[in-house]
XYZ file of C-alpha atoms in Angstrom:
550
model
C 0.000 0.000 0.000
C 1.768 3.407 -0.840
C 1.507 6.403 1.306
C 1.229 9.908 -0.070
C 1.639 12.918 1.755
C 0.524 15.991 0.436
C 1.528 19.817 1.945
C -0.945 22.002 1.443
C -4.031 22.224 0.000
C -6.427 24.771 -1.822
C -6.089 24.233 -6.025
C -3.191 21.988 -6.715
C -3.095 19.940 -3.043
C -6.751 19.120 -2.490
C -6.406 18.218 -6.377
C -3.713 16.166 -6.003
C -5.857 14.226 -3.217
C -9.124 13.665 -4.877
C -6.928 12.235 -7.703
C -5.095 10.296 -5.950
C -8.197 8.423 -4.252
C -10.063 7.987 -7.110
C -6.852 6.311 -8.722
C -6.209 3.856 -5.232
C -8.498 3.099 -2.848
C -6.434 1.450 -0.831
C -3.401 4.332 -0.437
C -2.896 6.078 2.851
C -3.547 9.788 2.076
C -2.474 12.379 4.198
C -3.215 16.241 3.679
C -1.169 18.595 5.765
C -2.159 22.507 5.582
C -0.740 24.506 8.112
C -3.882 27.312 8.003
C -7.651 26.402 8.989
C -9.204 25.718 5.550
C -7.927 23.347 2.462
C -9.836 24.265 -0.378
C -11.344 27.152 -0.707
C -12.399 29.558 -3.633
C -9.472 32.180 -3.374
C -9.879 33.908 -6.271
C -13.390 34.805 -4.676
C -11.829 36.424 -2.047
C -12.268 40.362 -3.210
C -15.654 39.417 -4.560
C -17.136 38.532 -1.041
C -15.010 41.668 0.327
C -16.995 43.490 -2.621
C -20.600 42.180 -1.817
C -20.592 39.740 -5.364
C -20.383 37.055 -3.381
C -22.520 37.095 -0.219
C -22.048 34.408 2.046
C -18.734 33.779 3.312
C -19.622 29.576 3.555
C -19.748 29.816 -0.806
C -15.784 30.531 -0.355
C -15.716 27.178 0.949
C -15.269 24.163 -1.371
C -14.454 21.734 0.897
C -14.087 20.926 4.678
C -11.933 18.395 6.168
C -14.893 16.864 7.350
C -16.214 16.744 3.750
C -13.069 15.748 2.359
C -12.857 12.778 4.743
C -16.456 11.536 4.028
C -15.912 11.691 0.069
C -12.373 10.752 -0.669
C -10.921 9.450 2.696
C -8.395 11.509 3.404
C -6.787 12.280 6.499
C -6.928 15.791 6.416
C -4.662 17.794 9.503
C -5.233 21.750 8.960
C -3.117 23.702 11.568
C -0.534 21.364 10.922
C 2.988 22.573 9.388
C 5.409 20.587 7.732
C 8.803 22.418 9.105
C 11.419 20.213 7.208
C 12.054 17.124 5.256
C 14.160 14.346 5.085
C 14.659 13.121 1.801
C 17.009 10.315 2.869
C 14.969 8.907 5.434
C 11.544 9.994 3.503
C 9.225 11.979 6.201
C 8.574 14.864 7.382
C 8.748 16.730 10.760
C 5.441 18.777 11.335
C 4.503 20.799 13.662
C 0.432 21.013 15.072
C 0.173 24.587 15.656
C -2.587 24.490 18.413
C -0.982 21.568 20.436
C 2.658 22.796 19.573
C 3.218 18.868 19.429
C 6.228 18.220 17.271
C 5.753 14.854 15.121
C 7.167 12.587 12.127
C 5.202 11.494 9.185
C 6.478 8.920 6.467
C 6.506 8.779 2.917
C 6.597 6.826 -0.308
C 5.738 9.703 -2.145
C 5.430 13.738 -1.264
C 3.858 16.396 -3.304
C 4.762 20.134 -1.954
C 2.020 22.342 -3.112
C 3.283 25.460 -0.543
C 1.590 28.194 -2.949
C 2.876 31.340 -3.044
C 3.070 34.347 -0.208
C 2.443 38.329 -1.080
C 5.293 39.729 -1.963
C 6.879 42.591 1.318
C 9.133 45.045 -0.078
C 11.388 47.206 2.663
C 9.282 50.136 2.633
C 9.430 51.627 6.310
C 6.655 51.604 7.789
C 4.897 49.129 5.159
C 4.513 46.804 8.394
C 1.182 48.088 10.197
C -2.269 47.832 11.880
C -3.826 49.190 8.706
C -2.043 47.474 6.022
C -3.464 43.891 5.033
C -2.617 41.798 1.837
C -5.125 39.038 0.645
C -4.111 35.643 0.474
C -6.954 33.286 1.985
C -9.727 33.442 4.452
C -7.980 34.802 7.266
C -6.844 37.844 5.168
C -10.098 38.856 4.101
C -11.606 38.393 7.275
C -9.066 41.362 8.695
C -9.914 43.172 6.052
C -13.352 42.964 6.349
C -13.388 43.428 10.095
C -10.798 46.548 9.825
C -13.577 48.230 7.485
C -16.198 47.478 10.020
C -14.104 48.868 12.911
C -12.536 51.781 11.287
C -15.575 52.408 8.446
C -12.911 54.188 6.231
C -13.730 56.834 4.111
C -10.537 56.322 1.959
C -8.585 53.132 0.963
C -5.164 53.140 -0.764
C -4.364 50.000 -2.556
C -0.412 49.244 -3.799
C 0.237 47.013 -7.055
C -2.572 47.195 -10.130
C -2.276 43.636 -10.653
C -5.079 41.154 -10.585
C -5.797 41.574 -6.768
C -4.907 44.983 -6.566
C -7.731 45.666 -9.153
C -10.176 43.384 -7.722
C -9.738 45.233 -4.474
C -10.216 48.323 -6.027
C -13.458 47.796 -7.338
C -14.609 45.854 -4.175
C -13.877 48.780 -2.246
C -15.075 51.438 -4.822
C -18.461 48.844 -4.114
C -18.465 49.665 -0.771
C -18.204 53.480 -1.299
C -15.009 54.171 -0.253
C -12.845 56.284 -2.263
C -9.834 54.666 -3.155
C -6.531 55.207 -4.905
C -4.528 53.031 -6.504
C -0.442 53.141 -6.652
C 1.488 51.296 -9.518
C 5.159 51.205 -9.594
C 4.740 50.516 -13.631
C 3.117 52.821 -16.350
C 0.599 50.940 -16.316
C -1.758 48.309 -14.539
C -2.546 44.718 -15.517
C 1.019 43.687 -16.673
C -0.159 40.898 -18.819
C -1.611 43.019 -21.454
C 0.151 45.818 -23.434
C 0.244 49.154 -22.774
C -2.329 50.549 -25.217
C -5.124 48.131 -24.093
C -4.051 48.957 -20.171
C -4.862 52.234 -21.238
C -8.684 51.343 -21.588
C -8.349 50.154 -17.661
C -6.426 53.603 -17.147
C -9.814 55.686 -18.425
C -12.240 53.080 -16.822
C -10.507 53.536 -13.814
C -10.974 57.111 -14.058
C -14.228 57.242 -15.178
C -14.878 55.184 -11.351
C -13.494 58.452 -9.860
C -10.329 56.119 -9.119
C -7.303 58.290 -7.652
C -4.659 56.660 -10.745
C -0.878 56.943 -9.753
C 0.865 54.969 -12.404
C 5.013 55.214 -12.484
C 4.793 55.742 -9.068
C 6.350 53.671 -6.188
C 5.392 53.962 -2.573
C 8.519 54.881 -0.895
C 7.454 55.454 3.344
C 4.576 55.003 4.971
C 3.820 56.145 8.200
C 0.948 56.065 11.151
C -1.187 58.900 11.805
C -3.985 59.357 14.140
C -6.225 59.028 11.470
C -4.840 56.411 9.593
C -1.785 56.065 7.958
C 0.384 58.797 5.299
C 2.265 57.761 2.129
C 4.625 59.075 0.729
C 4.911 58.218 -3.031
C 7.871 59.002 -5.273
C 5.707 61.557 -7.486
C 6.476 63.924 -4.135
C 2.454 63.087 -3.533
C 1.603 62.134 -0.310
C -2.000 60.179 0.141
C -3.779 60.179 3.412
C -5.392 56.875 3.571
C -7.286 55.408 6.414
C -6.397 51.496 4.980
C -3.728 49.895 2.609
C -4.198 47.024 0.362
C -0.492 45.390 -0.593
C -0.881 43.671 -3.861
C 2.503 44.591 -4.902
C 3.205 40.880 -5.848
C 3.478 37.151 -5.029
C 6.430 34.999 -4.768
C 7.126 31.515 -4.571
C 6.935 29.587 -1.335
C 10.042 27.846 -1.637
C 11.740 27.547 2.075
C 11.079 24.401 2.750
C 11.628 22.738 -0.588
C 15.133 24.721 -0.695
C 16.212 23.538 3.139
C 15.316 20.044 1.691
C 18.087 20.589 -0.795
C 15.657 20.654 -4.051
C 17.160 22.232 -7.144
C 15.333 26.018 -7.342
C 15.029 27.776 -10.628
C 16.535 30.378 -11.568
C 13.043 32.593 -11.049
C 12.797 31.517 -8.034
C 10.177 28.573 -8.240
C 10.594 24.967 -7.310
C 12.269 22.929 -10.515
C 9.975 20.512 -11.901
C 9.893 17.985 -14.382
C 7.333 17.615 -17.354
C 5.513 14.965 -14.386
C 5.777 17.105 -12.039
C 8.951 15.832 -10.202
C 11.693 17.393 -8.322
C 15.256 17.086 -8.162
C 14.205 13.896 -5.680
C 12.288 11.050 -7.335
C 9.604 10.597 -4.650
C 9.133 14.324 -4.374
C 6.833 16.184 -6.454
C 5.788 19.873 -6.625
C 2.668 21.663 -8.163
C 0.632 24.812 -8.094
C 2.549 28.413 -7.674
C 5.668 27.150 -6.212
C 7.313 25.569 -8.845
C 8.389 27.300 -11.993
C 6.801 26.015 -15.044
C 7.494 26.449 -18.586
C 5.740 28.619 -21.470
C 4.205 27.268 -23.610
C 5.751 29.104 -26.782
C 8.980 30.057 -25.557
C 10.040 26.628 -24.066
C 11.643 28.950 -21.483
C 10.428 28.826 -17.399
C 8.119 31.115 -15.944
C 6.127 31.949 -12.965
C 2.827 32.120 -13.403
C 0.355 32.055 -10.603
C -3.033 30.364 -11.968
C -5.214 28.647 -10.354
C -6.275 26.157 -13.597
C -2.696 25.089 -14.353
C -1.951 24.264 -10.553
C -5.909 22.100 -10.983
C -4.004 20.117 -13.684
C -0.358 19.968 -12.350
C -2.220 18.391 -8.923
C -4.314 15.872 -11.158
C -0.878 14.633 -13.370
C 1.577 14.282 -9.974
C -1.257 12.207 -8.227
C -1.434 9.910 -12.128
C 2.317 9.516 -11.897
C 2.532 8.404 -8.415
C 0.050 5.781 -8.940
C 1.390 4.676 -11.894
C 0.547 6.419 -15.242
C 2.715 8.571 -17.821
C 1.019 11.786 -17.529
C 3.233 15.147 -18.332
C 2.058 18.783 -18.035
C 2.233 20.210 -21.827
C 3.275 23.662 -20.532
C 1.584 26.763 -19.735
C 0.551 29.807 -21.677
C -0.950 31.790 -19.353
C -4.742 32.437 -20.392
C -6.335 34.727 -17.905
C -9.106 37.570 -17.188
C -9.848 39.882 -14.851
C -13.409 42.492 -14.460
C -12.316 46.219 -14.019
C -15.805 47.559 -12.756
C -17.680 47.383 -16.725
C -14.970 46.014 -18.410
C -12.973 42.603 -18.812
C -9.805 42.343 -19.824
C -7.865 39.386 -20.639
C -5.184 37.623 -22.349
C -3.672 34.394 -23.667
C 0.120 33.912 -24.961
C 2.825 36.424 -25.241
C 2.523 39.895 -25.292
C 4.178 42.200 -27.531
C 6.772 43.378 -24.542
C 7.809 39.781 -24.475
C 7.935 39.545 -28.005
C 10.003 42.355 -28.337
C 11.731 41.453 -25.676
C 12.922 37.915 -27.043
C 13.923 39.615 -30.322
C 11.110 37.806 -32.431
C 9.933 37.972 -35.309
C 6.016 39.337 -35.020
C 3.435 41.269 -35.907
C 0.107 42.430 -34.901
C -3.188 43.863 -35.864
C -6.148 45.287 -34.254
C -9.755 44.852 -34.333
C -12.752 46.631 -32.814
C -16.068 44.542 -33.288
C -19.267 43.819 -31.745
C -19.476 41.338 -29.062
C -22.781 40.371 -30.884
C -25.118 42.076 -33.738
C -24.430 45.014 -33.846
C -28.082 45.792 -35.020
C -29.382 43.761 -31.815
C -30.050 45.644 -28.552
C -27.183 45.129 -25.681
C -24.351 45.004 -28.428
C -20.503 45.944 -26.903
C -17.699 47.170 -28.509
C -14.909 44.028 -28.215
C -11.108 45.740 -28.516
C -8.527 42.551 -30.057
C -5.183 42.503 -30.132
C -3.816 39.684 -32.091
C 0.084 39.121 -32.372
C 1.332 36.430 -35.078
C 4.279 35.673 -36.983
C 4.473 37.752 -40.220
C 6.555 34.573 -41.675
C 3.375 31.920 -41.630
C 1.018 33.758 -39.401
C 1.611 31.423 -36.764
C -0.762 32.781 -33.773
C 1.585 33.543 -31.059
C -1.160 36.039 -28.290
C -4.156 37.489 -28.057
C -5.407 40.664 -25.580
C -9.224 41.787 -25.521
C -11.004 44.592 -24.160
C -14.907 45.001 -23.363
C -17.661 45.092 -21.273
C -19.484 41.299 -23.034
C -17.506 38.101 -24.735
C -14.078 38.907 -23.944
C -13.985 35.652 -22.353
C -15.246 34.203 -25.092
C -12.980 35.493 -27.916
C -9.541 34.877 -25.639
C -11.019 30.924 -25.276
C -11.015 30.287 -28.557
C -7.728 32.241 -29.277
C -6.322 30.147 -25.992
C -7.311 26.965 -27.857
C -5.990 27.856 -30.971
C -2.228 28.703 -29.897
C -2.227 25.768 -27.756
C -2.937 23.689 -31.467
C -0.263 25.419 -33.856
C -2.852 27.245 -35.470
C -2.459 30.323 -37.528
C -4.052 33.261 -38.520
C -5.437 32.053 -41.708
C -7.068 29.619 -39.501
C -9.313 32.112 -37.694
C -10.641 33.425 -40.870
C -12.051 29.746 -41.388
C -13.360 29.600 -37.862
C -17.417 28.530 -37.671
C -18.607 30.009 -34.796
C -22.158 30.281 -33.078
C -24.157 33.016 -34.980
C -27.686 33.895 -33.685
C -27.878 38.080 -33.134
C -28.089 38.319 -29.867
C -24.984 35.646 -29.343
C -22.518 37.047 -32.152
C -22.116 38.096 -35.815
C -22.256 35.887 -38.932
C -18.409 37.482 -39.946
C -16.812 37.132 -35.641
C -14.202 39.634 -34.219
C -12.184 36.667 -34.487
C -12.870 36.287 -38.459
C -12.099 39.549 -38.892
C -8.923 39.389 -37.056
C -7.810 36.406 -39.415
C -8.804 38.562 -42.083
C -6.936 41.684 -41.381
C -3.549 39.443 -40.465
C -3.782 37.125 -43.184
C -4.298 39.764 -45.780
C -0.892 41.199 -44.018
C 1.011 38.120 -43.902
C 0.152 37.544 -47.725
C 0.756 41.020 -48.610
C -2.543 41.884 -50.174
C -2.687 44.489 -47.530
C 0.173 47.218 -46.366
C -0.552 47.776 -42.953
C 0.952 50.652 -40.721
C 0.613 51.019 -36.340
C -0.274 53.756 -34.604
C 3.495 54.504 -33.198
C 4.859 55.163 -36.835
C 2.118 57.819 -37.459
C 3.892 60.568 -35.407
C 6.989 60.033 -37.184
C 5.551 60.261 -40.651
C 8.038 62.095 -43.372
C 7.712 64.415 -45.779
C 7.535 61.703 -48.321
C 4.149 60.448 -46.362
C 0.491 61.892 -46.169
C -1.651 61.317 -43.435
C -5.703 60.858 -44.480
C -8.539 60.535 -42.583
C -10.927 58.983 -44.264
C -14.118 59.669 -41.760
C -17.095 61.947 -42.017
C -16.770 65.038 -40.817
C -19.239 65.366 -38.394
C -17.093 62.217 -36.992
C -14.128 64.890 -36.762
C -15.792 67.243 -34.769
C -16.913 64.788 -32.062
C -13.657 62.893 -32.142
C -11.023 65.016 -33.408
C -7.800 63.473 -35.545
C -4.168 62.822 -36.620
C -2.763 66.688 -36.432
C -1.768 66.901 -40.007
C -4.253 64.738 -41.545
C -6.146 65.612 -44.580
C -9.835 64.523 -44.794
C -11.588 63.044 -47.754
C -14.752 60.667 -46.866
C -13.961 57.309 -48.142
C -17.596 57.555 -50.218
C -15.951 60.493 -51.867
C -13.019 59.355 -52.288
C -13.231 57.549 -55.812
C -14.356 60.947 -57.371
C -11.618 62.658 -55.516
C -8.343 61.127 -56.232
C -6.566 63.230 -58.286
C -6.500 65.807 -54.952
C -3.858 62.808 -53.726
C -0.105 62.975 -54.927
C 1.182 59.825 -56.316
C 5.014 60.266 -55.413
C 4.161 59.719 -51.822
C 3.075 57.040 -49.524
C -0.346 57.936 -48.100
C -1.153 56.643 -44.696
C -5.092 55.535 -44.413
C -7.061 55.686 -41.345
C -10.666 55.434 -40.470
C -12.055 54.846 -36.505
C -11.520 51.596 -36.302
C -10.049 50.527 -39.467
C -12.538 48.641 -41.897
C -12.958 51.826 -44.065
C -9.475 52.836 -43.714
C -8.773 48.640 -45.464
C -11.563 49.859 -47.917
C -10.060 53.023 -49.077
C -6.570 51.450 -49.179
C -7.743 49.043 -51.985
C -9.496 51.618 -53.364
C -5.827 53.488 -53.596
C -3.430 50.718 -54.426
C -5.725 49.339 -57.078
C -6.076 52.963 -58.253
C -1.695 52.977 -58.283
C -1.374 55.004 -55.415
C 1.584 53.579 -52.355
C -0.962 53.176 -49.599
C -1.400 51.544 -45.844
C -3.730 51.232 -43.489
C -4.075 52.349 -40.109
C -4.271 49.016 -38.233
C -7.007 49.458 -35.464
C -7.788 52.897 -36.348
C -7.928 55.903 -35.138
C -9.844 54.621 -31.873
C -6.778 52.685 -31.406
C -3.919 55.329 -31.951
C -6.063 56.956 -29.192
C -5.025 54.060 -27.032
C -1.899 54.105 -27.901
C -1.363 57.850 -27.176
C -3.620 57.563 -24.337
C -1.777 59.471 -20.678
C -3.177 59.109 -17.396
């Protein structure tokens, strides 16, 4: 009979577990977490601090009572593993309401630690009105410190997923908050121009937005507490969210002697294993690898440590069952809007010195004729070479998750962008459009890769030359409302056929529309008409984004 020992619980442990049972009824199971709960919804943490999410009890998946009556597992909460012994296989654990000291044995060990908040030396950061959220207990200071001190104003630190969470749970509340980011912009995932449609939601939520700022001192007041921020702005605050960060839990794995990446994580295997045979790690410890790169990363999902759980539990019992990578598909709601992403970003991209691409698209998230229709904002990066689809970012307040799914699934197959132009999708009009933001995507790259279609981004329009014209082809009653490219000439693309000889030949003209479909119309128009044209990819609502400072 083997024994498996599992430390900790929430996604990948308590995964690990029910796999494990279902796969040997006979195994000895034991779950060690050293806080009160094992698996519990912590992503729905700012959402119950936020009123979404009503009763605390829905946080909670499972009990170890529940946990023992479905899957038989010998579940110790309050229980800390404090070192292990590889040679001798157990571990020394500590019961942290007895303060009993006491040896477990192993035939196999799975280390799914998570990861903690990340505590930069800020003086002062350490205080009675500073809280970061990790699990239950967390929010239940945080919840408790609102009821105590009923704050009028809440600062939170880091405009990552939590950090933005938090800001619209206590924007729900009505508190006024602010939010500090050390970066130029929030939600580091994405690119800068599509942050930028956070930036103005943010804004529009009366959100006090400090972005290339870093808190440097913070310091108690009567009131609350004062921060000092490196814009020579000081805040006074009455609470402060950290959500600077999280890093990997890797002490004990590390006193164990376990190989540690060179990010920081735990070093794993494609099964899962570490640097000892009956040792296996899963979840945000370990340090995975991407799925396009091939190189490691940290990233902190809750699905991927679901899966790594499930394939350490198959390998222990006795299947081959590797962990095809990771490619980092996530979302996040920013009051109205989602945002989300799958793949590599172009920072990344440009970053590794590839070879890419990109286009933009602004559709409908359904009919646009149909009532309740939502402008969708895609990014789509690809390789100009094949139009191999290498990420995806979207922006909007409906089917943003739907969009980055389907983009998620297709990188994780190979496919390209000629691909998406060939996609059948669901088509009803109050569900989507008979042409998808995803087919016109394909359309708009494809047409680039095969160079039917000059393209030209929003960044090159500024330095345009003398031997390049700039025009808008929009209505002009569009103009007025929206304004344009300063040195743009306008010519309606309706009018534009009877118009052309008012356009030089000897120079490249540079198209652009709002969002780009007449700007590709008027392009063909010129090209076929032996005019040196481009088009504005994503428009002129995206060279908004683009140029977008908060």
């Amino acid at each position: 009979m083997k024994k498996l020992v599992i430390v900790g619980g929430v996604a990948g442990g308590a995964s690990a577990a029910a796999r494990a049972r279902r796969l040997d009824e006979q195994a000895e199971i034991v779950l060690l977490e050293r806080g009160e709960h094992i698996s519990f919804a912590n992503c729905g943490l700012p959402y119950h601090i936020g009123g979404d999410i009503e009763q605390r009890d829905a946080l909670l998946l499972q009990t170890p009572a529940s946990f023992k009556a479905r899957f038989n597992v010998d579940v110790r909460v309050h229980n800390e593993v404090l070192s292990i012994d590889s040679a001798a296989q157990r571990v020394t654990i500590l019961n942290r309401v007895t303060g009993q000291r006491y040896q477990e044995s192993y035939d196999a060990l799975i280390l799914s630690p998570g990861a903690a908040p990340v505590v930069p030396p800020i003086p002062g950061l350490q205080n009675p009105r500073t809280f970061s959220l990790r699990n239950l207990p967390d929010m239940d200071k945080i919840l408790t410190a609102i009821e105590q001190h009923q704050p009028k104003h809440a600062t939170v630190v880091g405009g990552g997923f939590i950090g933005l969470e938090m800001v619209e749970a206590l924007h729900q509340r009505g508190i006024q908050v602010s939010l500090v980011e050390m970066a130029d912009q929030v939600m580091a995932p994405v690119d800068p121009e599509m942050a930028n449609m956070l930036h103005q939601e943010l804004v529009d939520h009366d959100v006090d937005l400090h972005l290339a700022t870093a808190l440097q001192r913070v310091e108690e007041t009567p009131q609350g507490l004062r921060l000092q921020l490196s814009n020579d702005k000081v805040l006074e605050t009455e609470l402060m969210i950290s959500a600077i960060g999280v890093k990997p839990e890797v002490s004990l794995a590390a006193n164990a002697g376990l190989t540690i990446g060179e990010l920081g994580g735990i070093q794993v295997d494609a099964q899962m294993r570490t640097s000892d045979p009956h040792i296996f790690a899963v979840g945000d410890a370990v340090e995975e690898i991407d799925l396009l790169t091939g190189q490691p990363a940290l990233i902190p999902l809750a699905g991927p440590a679901n899966r790594q759980g499930r394939i350490a539990a198959n390998v222990i019992f006795g299947q081959d069952s590797r962990y095809n990578r990771t490619q980092g598909t996530a979302i996040c709601r920013v009051f109205s809007l989602a945002v989300a992403n799958t793949g590599l970003n172009e920072k990344r991209l440009a970053q590794l010195g590839w070879d890419y691409d990109k286009v933009y698209v602004h559709g409908a998230s359904h009919a646009s004729y149909f009532p309740g229709a939502h402008p969708v904002s895609l990014k789509l990066l690809f390789s100009p070479k094949d139009g191999k689809l290498l990420g995806a970012q979207a922006v909007g307040k409906d089917g943003i998750d739907k969009r980055i799914d389907v983009l998620a699934v297709a990188i994780r197959a190979g496919m390209t962008v000629f691909d998406l132009t060939e996609m059948e999708l669901t088509y009803a009009p109050p569900f989507g459009s008979a042409k998808d933001v995803l087919n016109q995507a394909g359309f708009v790259a494809s047409n680039r890769v095969t160079g039917e279609t000059a393209l030209v981004h929003s960044q090159a329009l500024d330095d345009a030359g003398d031997d390049q014209l700039l025009l808008d082809v929009r209505n002009p009653g569009e103009l007025s409302r929206t304004g344009t490219i300063a040195g743009a000439i306008n010519i309606p693309v309706d009018q534009l056929r009877e118009r052309l000889a008012e356009l030089p030949k000897d120079k490249t003209i540079l198209v652009f529309c709002q969002v780009g479909l007449r700007g590709h119309v008027a392009t063909k128009l010129l090209t076929n008409s032996g005019f040196q044209a481009k088009n504005l990819t994503g428009g002129y609502k995206t060279y908004q984004a683009v140029n977008a400072r908060f």
